[in-house]
Structure formats: structure tokens, C-alpha cells
Coordinates of C-alpha atoms in Angstrom, one line a residue:
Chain A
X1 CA 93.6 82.3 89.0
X2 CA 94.7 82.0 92.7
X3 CA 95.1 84.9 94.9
X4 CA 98.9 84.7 94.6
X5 CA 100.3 82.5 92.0
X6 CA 104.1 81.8 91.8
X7 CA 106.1 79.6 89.7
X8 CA 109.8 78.2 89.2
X9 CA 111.3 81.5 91.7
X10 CA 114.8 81.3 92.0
X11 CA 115.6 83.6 95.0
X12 CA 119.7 84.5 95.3
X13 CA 121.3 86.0 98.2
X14 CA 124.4 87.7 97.1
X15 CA 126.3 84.7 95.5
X16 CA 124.3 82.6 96.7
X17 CA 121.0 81.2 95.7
X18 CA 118.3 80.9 98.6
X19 CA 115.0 79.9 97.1
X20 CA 115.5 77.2 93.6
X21 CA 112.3 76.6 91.0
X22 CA 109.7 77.4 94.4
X23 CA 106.3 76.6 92.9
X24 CA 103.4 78.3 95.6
X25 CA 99.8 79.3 95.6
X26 CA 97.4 80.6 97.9
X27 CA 93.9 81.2 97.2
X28 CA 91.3 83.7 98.2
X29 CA 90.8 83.7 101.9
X30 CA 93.1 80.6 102.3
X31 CA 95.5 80.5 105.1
X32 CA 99.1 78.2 104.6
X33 CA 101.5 77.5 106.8
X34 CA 105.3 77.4 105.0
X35 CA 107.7 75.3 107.3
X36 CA 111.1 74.6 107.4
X37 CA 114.3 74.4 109.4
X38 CA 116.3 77.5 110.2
X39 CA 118.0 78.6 106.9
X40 CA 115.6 76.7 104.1
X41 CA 115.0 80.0 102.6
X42 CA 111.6 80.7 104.2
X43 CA 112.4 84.8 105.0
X44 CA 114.0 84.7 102.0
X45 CA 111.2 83.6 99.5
X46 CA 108.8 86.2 101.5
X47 CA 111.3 89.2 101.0
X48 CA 111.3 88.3 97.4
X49 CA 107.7 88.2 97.3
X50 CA 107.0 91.5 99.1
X51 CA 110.6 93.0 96.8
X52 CA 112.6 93.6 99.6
X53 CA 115.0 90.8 98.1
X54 CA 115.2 92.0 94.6
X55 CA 117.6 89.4 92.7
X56 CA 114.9 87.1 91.9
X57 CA 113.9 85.1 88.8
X58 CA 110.3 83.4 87.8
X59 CA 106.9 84.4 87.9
X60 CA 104.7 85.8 90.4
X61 CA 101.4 86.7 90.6
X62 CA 99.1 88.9 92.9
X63 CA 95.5 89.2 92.3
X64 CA 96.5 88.3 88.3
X65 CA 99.4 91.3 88.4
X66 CA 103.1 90.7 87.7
X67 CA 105.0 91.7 90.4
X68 CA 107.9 89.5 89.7
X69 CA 109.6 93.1 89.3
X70 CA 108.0 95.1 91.2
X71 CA 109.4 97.6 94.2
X72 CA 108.1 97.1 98.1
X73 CA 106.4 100.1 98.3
X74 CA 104.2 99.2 95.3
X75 CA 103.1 96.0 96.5
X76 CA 102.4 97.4 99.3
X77 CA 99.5 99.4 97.6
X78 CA 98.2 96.1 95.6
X79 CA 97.5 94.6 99.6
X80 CA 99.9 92.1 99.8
X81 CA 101.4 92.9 103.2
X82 CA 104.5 91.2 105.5
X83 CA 104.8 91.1 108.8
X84 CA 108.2 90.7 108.8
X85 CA 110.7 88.6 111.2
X86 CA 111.7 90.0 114.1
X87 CA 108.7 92.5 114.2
X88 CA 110.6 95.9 113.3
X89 CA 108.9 98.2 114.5
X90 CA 110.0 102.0 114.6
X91 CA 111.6 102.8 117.4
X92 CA 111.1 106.6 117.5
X93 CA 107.2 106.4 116.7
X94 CA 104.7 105.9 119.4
X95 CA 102.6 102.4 119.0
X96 CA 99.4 104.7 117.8
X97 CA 102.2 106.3 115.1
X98 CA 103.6 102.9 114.1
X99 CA 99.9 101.6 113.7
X100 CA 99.1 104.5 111.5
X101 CA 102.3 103.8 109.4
X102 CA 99.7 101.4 108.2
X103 CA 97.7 103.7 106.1
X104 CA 100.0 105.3 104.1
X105 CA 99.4 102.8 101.5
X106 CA 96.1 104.2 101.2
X107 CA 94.2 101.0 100.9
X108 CA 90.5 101.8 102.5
X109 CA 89.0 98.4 104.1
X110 CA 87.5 97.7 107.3
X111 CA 90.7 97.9 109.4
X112 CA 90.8 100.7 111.3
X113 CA 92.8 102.3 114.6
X114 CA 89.5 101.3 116.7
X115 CA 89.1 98.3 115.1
X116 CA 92.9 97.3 115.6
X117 CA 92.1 98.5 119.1
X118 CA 89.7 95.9 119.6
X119 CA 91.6 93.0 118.6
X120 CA 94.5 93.6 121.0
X121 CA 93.1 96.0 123.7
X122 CA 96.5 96.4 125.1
X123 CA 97.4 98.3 122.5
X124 CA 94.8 101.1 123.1
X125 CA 96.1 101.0 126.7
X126 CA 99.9 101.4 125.0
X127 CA 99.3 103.5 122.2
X128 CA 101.1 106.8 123.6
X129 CA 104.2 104.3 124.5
X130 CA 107.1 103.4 122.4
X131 CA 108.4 99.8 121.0
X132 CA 111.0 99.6 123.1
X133 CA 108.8 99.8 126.3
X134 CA 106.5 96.7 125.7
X135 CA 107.2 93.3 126.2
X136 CA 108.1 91.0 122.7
X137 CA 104.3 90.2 122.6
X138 CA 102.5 93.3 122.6
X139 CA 105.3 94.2 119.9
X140 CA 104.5 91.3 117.8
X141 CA 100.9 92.7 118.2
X142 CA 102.1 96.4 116.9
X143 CA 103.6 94.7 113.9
X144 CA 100.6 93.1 113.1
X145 CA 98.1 95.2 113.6
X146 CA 100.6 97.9 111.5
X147 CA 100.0 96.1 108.4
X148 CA 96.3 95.5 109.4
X149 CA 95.9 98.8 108.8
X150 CA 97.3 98.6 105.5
X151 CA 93.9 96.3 104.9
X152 CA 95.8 93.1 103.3
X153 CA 94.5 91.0 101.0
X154 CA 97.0 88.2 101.8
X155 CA 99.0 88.9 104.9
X156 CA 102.7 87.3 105.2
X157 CA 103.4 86.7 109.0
X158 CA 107.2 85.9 109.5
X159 CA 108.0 83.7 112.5
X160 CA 105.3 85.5 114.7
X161 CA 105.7 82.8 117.7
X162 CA 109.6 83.5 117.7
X163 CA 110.8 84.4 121.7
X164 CA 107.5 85.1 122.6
X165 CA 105.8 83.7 125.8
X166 CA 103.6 80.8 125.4
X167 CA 100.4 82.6 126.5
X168 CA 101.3 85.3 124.4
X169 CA 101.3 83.4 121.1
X170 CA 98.2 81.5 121.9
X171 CA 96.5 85.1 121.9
X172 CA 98.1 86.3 119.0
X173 CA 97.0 83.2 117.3
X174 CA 93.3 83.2 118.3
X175 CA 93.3 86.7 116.8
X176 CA 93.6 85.0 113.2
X177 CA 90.0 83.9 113.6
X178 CA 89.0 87.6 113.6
X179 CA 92.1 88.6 110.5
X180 CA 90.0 85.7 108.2
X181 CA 86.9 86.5 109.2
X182 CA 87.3 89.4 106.5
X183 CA 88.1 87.3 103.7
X184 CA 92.0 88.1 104.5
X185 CA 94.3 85.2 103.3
X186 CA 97.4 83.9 105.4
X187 CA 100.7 82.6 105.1
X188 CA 102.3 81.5 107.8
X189 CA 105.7 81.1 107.9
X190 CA 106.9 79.2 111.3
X191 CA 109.5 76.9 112.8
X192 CA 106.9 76.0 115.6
X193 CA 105.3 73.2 113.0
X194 CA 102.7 72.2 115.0
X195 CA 101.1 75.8 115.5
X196 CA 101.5 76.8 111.9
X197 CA 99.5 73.2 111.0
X198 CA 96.5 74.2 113.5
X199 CA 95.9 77.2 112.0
X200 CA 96.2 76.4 108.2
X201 CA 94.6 74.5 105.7
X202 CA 97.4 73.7 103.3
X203 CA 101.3 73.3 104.3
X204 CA 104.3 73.6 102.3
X205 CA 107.8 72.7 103.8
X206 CA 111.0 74.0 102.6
X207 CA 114.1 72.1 102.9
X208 CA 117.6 73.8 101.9
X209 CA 115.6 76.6 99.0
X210 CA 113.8 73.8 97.4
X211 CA 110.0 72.5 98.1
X212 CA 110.3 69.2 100.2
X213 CA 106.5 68.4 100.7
X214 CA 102.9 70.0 100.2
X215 CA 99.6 68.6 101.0
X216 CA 96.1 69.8 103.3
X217 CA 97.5 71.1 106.8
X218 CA 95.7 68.2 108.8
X219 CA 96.0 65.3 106.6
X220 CA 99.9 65.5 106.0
X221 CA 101.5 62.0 107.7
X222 CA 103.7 63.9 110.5
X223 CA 106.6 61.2 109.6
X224 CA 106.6 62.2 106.3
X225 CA 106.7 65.5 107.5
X226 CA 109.3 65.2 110.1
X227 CA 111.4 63.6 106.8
X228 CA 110.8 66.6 104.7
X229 CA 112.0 69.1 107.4
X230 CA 114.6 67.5 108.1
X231 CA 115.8 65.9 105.0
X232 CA 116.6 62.3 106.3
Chain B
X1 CA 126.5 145.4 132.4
X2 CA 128.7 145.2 129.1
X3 CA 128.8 141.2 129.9
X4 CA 125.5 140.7 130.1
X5 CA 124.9 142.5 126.9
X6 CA 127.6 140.1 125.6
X7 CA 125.7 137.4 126.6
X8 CA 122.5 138.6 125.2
X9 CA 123.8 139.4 122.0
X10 CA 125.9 135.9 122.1
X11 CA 122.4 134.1 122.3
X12 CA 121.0 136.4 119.7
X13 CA 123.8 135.3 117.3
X14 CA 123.7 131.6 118.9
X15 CA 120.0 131.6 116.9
X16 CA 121.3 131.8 113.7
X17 CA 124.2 129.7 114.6
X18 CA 121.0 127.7 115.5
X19 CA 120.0 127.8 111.9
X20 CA 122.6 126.7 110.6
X21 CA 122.8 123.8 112.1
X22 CA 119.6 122.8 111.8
X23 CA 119.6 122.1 108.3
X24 CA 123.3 119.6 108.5
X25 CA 121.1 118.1 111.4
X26 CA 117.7 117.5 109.6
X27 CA 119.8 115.2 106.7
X28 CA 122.0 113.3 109.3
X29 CA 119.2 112.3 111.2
X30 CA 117.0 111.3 108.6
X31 CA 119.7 109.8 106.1
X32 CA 123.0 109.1 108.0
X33 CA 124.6 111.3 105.7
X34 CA 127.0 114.4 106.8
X35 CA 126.4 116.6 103.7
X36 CA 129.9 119.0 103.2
X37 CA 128.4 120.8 100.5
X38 CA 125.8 122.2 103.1
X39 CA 128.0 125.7 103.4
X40 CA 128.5 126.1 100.0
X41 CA 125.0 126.1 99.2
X42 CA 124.1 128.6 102.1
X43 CA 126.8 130.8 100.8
X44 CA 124.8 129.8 97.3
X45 CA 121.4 131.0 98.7
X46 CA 123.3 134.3 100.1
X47 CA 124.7 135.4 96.7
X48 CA 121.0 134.9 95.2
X49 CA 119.7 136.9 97.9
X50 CA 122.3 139.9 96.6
X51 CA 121.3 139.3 92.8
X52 CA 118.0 139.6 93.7
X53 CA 118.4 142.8 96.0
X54 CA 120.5 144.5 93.1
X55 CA 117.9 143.8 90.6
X56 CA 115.3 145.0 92.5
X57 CA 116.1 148.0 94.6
X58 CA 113.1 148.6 95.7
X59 CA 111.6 145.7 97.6
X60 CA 112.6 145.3 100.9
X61 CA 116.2 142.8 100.7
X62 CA 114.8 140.4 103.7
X63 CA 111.8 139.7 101.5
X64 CA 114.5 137.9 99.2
X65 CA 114.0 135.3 101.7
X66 CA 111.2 133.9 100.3
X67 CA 111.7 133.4 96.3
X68 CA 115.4 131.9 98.4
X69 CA 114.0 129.8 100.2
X70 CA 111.6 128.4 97.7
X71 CA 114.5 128.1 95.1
X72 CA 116.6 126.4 97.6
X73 CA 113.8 123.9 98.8
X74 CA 113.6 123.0 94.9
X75 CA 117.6 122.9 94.3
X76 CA 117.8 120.5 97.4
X77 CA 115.4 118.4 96.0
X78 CA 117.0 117.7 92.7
X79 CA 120.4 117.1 94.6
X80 CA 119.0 114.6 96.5
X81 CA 117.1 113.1 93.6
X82 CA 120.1 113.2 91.2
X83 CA 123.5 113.0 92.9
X84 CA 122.5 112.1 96.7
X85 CA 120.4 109.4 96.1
X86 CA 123.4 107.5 94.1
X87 CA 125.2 106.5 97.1
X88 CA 122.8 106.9 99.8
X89 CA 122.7 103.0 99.4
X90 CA 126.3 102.4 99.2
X91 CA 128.0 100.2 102.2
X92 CA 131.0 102.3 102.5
X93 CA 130.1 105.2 104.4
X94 CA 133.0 106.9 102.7
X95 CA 131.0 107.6 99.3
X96 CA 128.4 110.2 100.1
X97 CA 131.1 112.0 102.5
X98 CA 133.1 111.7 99.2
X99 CA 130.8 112.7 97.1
X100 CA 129.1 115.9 99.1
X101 CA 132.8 117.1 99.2
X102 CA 133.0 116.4 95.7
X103 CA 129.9 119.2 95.4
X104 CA 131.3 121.5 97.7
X105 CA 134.1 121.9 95.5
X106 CA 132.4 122.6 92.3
X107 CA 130.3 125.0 94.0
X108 CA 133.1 126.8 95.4
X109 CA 134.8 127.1 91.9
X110 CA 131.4 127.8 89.8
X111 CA 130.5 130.8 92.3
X112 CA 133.9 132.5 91.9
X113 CA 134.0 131.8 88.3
X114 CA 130.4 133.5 88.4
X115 CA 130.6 136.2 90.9
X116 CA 134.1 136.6 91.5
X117 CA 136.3 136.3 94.9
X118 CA 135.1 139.9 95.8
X119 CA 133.8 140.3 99.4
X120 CA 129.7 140.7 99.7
X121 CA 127.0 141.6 102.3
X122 CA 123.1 141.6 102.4
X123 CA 122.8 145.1 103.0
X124 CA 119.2 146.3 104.8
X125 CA 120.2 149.6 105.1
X126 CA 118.6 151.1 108.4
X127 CA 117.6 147.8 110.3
X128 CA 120.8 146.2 110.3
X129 CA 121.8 149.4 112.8
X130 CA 118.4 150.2 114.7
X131 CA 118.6 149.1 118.4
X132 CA 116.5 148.5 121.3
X133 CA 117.1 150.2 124.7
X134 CA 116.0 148.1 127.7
X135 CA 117.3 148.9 130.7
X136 CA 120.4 150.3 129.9
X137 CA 121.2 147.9 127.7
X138 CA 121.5 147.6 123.5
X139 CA 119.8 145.0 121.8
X140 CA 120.1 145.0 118.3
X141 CA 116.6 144.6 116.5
X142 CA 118.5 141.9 113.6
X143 CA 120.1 139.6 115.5
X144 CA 116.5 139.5 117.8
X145 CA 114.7 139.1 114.8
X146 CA 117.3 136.7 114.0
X147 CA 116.7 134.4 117.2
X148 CA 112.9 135.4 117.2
X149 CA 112.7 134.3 114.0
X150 CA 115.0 130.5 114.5
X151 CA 113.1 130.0 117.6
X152 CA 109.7 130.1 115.0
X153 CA 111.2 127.9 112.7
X154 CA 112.6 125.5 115.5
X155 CA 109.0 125.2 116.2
X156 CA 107.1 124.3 113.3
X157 CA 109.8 122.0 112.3
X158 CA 109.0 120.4 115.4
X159 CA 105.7 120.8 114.9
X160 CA 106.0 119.1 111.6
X161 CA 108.1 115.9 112.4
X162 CA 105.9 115.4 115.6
X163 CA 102.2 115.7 114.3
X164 CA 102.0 115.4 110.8
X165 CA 101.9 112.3 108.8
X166 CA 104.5 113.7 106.8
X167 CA 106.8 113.8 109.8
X168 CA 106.0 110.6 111.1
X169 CA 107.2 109.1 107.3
X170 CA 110.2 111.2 107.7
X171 CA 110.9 109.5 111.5
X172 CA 109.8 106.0 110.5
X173 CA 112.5 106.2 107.2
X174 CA 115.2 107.6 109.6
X175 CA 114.4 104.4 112.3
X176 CA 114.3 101.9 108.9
X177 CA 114.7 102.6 105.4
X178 CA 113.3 98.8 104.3
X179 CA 110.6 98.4 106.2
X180 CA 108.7 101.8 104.9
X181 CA 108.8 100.4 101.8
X182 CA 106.6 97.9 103.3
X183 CA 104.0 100.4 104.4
X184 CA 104.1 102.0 100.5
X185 CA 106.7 104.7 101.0
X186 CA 109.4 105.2 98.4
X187 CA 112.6 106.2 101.1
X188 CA 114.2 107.9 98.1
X189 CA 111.5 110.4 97.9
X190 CA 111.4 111.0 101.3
X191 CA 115.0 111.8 100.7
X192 CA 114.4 114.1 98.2
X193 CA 112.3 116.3 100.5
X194 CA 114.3 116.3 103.6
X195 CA 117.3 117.6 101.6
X196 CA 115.2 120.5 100.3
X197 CA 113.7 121.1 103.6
X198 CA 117.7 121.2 104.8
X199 CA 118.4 123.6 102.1
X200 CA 115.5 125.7 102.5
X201 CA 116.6 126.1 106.1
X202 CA 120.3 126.4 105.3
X203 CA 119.0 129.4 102.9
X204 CA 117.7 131.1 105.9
X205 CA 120.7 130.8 107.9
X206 CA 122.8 131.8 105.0
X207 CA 120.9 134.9 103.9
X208 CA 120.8 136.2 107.6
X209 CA 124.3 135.7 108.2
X210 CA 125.3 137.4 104.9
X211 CA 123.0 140.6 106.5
X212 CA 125.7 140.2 109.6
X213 CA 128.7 139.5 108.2
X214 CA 130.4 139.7 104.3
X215 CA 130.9 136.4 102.7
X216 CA 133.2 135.6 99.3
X217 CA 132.6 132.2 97.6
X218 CA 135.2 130.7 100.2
X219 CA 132.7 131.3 103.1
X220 CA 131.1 127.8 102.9
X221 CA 134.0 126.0 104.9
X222 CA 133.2 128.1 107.8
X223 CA 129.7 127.9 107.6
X224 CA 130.1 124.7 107.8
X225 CA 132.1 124.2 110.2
X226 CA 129.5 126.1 112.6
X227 CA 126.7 123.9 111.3
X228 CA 128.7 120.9 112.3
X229 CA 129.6 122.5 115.9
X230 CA 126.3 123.2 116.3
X231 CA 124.6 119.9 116.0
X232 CA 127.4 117.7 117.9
X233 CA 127.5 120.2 121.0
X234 CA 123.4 120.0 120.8
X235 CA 123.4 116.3 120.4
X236 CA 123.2 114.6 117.1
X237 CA 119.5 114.1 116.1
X238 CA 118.3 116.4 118.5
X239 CA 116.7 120.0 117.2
X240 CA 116.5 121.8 120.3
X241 CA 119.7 120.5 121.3
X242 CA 121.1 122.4 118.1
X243 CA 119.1 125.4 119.2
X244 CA 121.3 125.2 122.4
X245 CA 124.3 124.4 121.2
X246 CA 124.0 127.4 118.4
X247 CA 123.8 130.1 121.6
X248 CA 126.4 128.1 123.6
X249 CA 128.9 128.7 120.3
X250 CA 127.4 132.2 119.8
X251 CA 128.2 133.4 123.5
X252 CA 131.8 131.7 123.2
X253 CA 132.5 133.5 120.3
X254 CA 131.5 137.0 121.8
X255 CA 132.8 136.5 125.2
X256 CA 136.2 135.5 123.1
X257 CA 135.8 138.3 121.1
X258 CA 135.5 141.2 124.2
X259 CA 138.8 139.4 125.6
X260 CA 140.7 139.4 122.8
X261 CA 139.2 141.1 119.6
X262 CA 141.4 139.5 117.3
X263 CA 140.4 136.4 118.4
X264 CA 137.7 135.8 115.6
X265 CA 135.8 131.9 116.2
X266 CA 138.7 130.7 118.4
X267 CA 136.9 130.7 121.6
X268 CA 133.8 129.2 120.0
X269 CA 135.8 126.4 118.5
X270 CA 138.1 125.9 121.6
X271 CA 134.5 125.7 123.6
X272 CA 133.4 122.4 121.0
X273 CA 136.5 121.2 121.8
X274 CA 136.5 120.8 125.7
X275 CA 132.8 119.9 125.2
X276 CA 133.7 116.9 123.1
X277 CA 136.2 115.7 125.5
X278 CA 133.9 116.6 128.5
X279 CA 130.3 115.4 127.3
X280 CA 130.6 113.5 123.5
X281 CA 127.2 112.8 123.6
X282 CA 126.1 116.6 123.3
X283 CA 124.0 118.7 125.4
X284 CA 120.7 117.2 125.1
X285 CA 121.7 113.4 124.6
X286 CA 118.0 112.3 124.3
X287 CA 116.7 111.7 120.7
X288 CA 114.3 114.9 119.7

């Protein structure tokens, strides 16, 4: 059995439904990029996933557990970690506090403050500052390295490149190399199509809730791809 | 010489004032949630603190403070955990101001239907009377117990939201709710401690004051009314700012009094007022 195994999720929003009959895997150590326009129910299906978004239907999967029903905080503890959109960090918690936030889960690993630390160094220089005084980089870096700490076994990055500086998400990106290097699986969620591709090995694209095309990262036929974004 | 003692003994009474905010400020941070019932359960704490005093004569009546406080910190937590929590979630801000009212009734009614409307006081015999002499001037040894003793508490509640993992749960939950969840915490526990925390601290306040002045089962209105003075003249969300704001209210109250003894609170309400309209932010404006 995969990593994280989902089948026919129905995701609703309210009245609405976001996500319809989503079919998604990612194995062991695997890193996929999920694309799609603004809206195609990418946050949405993670949210379920992690049960921030609760009115969901269909099976899913972690590590062979049901946690089609289960609260946040407890799959939190089974290491299935988001990094979610728009980096929310806490405001009124130094960066070294916000890091730590990381370990309430309890989940022992490799990751640690030093080790954090030494995959973004600014961080170390930072730690006694709050969010609000670093740039939208070294945030995004914060959020990430906050549920590093929580030692993921698949780590859920929303929109990571979002704002940011050009410089700043080629950094971020390069750190990825280091995140797998522990076995840690990734999904990718992205508009930035291109970027999410180069780091991935498999790609799925939403379009309006519903799965529009999947295939390897580097072999998908960018037309066909441009179609299943877009829908024409 | 008889207004500085008026002052000292203002900012002796301004601690407990201190106290009593603390609590109503330790839930509004952390939850967003203005709980009216926080009177009612001081004046709760203080008629436990009597029952226990009358059944045993013999222990001191401030060491009634601790089974009190422990009670309390264990009451607050099933109030969170079984009313509180309901509506904590709800859009309409409306419901848990609603519903907290809602308690403060109840408790009202169920502590004159158990103790009666009869006036009550905390007596401690001797100390409440012993005073010090320093340099010509009376300071009573309660009320500087009183301050000695908020000041303490001001600190290791400080001490406790700024360097304990505990704390830094409790601050993360106040900044965002959802996203703790996301680091394994369950904000609805979280919730269930701060309130006894509140409580415990309310109990503090509650038994001191009833050692200063009498209380009936109607006393929690007032009570709270300080508590909520208190914390908007400090700043909302910040505790030394409640600490300040507690003496500012305290001195109003006694310089009011020596003008015009009749005038009870009046000058320590008329002082929130023209702060409000001067400096709404509060004293200390910054987050604690």
C-alpha cells in the first residue's frame, strides 16, 4: 500500500462542493506536484486531507490508517504535516518559538532546531525576531522548517513560491534536496507549473474539483497539460 | 502626608483590583471571549472560602486559599469543557457573551437559594487590622500582602506564558486556533485550562477582596465590573497593563473616597471613563 492512498474524496465547502471523486496516491519518499488554476480545489483537497476541512466523503489512507475522519491534531501525530497557504505563522511567538511549535506533536526524527538551523541559516540569525519582521521568504522558511520539526513523513507544501522573490524560491526549492534526502515524501501544490514539474516525479492537475490529467512529472506533453489546466 | 498615604493604600488596593482583572484578561486574550459569569464565580470562590473557615476554626482562614484555588482551577475547567466550548466556535460573537450571562444568572440565584442574601466577610481576625509604621505613615499589612502577593502572581504568570512550552501553546492558540491543530494541539483543551487558570486566579482576587470588604450573592456584577475596568484601562491582552490599570482604579477610588466619602466607586469609574475617551487603546497598548 502507498504512503497515502485516497480514493473517490468528495470535498464540500459550505453548499458547495470543492473536490468531486479525487483519486491520489503518493508513495514512500515520492515527491508530486498537484497543479491547477486558482480555485480548482487544490487548498481545499489538502485541508481535507490534514482535517482542517471536515465535510468530506471517501477514503483516505496514511501509512495504511483511516483518517478519512480523523481531527488535525491527530494527524498531525501520524506525520502527515501541511505547510499551509499563506505561511501562517504566529505572530506573537518568536521564529525559535514558532519552530518549536513543531514538536508538540511529539514525533522524534532527525529534524531538529540545529538541524533546521542548518538548512536556512537565516533563521538562526532571526530566531529571537518575530514573523512580522522578516521578509515573505524567510517566513515561508519559518513555516517550513515549523513542520520539519514535527519530522513528516509526507509533507504538504501549499503554494510555497506565492509573492515570494525569485531568488528566494530558488533557495527554498534547492532545500527539498536535503527534506528527501530523509526519506520525507512531498506534495507540491503550485500554480507556478513549471517549478512544481522540476521538482517532482509524478504530477496531477486539478481542473474545477475534478482530476484533469496525471502522468511522470517530466514526461507529461506540456500541450496536454496547458489543456488540462485550463480546460480548453 | 494623609494624600500620600491615600495613594499608597490606593495602589495597595489597585493589586487586587490587579487580580481581578487578570483572570477576565487571561480568557479574552486567549479565546476572544468576555466571560460575564467571571464575578459570580469569584464571589462563588469567596463563599467557599467562609464554609471552609466556619468548618474549620482552627486553621488559619487565608490558608482557605489553596483547597479554593484548586477547586476553582478544576470548576473552570469543566465550564470550559462543558458549556464554554459549545459556542466558542460560533460566528456570532453574540452567543458566548449570551451564554456566560446566561451563567452568571444561575449562579447568582443558586448562591442565594444556598446561602442566602445575608451580607458576608472573610474574617482574619487580627491581620486584617495590624499595620506598619514607616515614616509616619500607616500601611496596612493586608492590602501589602495583597499587592505583594498580585505582583508574585503577575510574575509567574508571566513567567509561564513566556518560557514554558505550555505558554507558548497557550500564545500560538490565541494568534490561530486552526493552525495548532496542525502542530497536534487540540485548542479546546487548551481552552479548558486557560479558563481554570482564569478561575483559579479570579478565586484569589475574590477570596482577598471578601477579607476587605462583605459580599452577598449580588456582589459578582461589581466584581465584574472592576475586572473589566481593569483590563481595558491596562490594555486589552496586556498583563502588566492590567496590573497598572488595577492601581490607577484603586487610587481613583480612594482619592474619591477622602473627597467625598459617600462617593463609593464613582471616581474610579468616572476615571475609566475619561480614559476611554482620552487613550481607548489602554495604558500599555503593546501586546504582553
Amino acid at each position: 500500500m502507498a504512503l497515502l492512498e485516497v480514493s473517490g474524496l468528495q470535498v464540500f465547502y459550505g453548499d458547495l462542493q470543492a473536490v468531486f471523486d479525487m483519486d491520489f496516491t503518493v508513495g514512500d519518499g515520492e515527491a508530486v506536484a498537484l497543479v491547477g488554476a486558482n480555485g480548482a480545489g487544490k487548498s481545499t483537497f489538502l485541508k481535507a486531507l490534514v482535517g482542517l476541512n471536515e465535510e468530506r466523503k471517501g477514503a483516505v489512507y496514511f501509512d495504511g490508517i483511516d483518517i478519512s475522519r480523523m481531527p488535525a491534531e491527530q494527524v498531525s501525530r501520524l506525520g502527515l504535516i501541511m505547510v499551509p497557504e499563506g505561511r501562517l505563522l504566529f505572530d506573537s511567538l518568536t521564529i525559535e518559538e514558532n519552530l518549536l511549535m513543531g514538536t508538540v506533536n511529539r514525533r522524534s526524527g532527525t529534524w531538529t532546531l540545529r538541524r533546521v538551523f542548518d538548512l536556512f541559516p537565516i533563521l538562526e540569525e532571526r530566531r529571537r525576531m518575530y514573523p512580522g519582521q522578516l521578509s515573505g521568504g524567510q517566513q515561508q522558511m519559518a513555516a517550513i522548517g515549523r513542520a520539519l520539526m514535527s519530522n513528516p513523513r509526507l509533507l504538504l507544501c501549499d503554494e510555497i513560491s506565492l509573492g515570494l522573490a525569485p531568488v528566494m524560491v530558488e533557495q527554498i526549492y534547492r532545500s527539498f534536496a536535503d527534506i528527501r534526502r530523509e526519506g520525507t515524501a512531498v506534495v507540491l501544490v503550485e500554480q507556478d507549473v513549471k517549478r512544481a514539474l522540476g521538482a517532482s516525479e509524478r504530477v496531477y492537475c486539478l481542473l474545477k474539483g475534478r482530476v484533469s490529467l496525471t502522468g511522470d512529472a517530466r514526461e507529461t506533453n506540456p500541450e496536454r497539460l496547458t489543456q488540462a489546466y485550463f480546460g480548453t | 502626608m494623609i494624600w500620600v498615604e491615600t495613594l499608597i493604600n490606593g495602589a495597595l488596593l489597585g493589586g487586587l483590583y490587579g487580580l481581578l482583572g487578570i483572570g477576565l484578561a487571561l480568557v479574552f486574550g486567549v479565546m476572544r471571549v468576555v466571560n460575564i459569569a467571571h464575578g459570580e464565580f469569584m464571589v462563588l470562590s469567596a463563599f467557599f472560602a467562609v464554609l471552609l473557615a466556619a468548618m474549620f476554626p482552627s486553621v488559619p482562614p487565608l490558608l482557605m486559599l489553596i483547597p479554593v484555588i484548586a477547586v476553582s482551577f478544576v470548576v473552570g475547567w469543566a465550564y470550559q469543557a462543558v458549556i464554554v466550548n459549545r459556542v466558542i466556535k460560533s460566528p456570532d460573537p453574540l452567543a458566548p457573551l449570551l451564554l456566560t450571562f446566561g451563567v452568571s444568572v444561575i449562579l447568582r440565584n443558586v448562591m442565594v437559594e444556598i446561602f442566602g442574601a445575608d451580607v458576608r466577610s472573610l474574617q482574619v481576625g487580627e491581620l486584617s487590622r495590624a499595620s506598619l509604621e514607616i515614616a509616619g505613615l500607616s500601611i496596612g499589612i493586608m492590602p501589602l500582602l495583597t499587592l505583594v502577593l498580585a505582583a508574585l502572581l503577575f510574575m509567574v504568570l508571566q513567567l509561564i506564558l513566556r518560557r514554558t512550552e505550555f505558554g507558548r501553546i497557550v500564545r500560538a492558540t490565541a494568534d490561530r486556533a486552526d493552525i495548532v491543530r496542525l502542530s497536534g494541539v487540540k485548542p479546546d483543551r487548551i481552552y479548558n485550562y486557560v479558563m481554570g487558570l482564569s478561575l483559579a486566579l479570579g478565586a484569589i482576587g475574590g477570596v482577598l477582596l471578601a477579607v476587605r470588604s462583605s459580599f452577598t450573592p449580588f456582589s459578582g456584577a461589581e466584581r465584574l465590573l472592576i475586572a473589566f475596568e481593569v483590563i481595558v484601562l491596562g490594555g486589552l491582552g496586556s498583563f502588566w497593563g492590567a496590573l497598572l490599570g488595577g492601581i490607577a482604579l484603586g487610587m481613583a477610588q480612594l482619592i474619591g473616597l477622602k473627597i467625598d466619602p459617600n462617593a463609593g466607586l464613582l471616581y474610579a469609574h468616572l476615571l475609566f471613563f475619561c480614559m476611554l475617551l482620552i487613550r481607548p487603546s489602554g495604558l500599555v497598548s503593546s501586546k504582553a
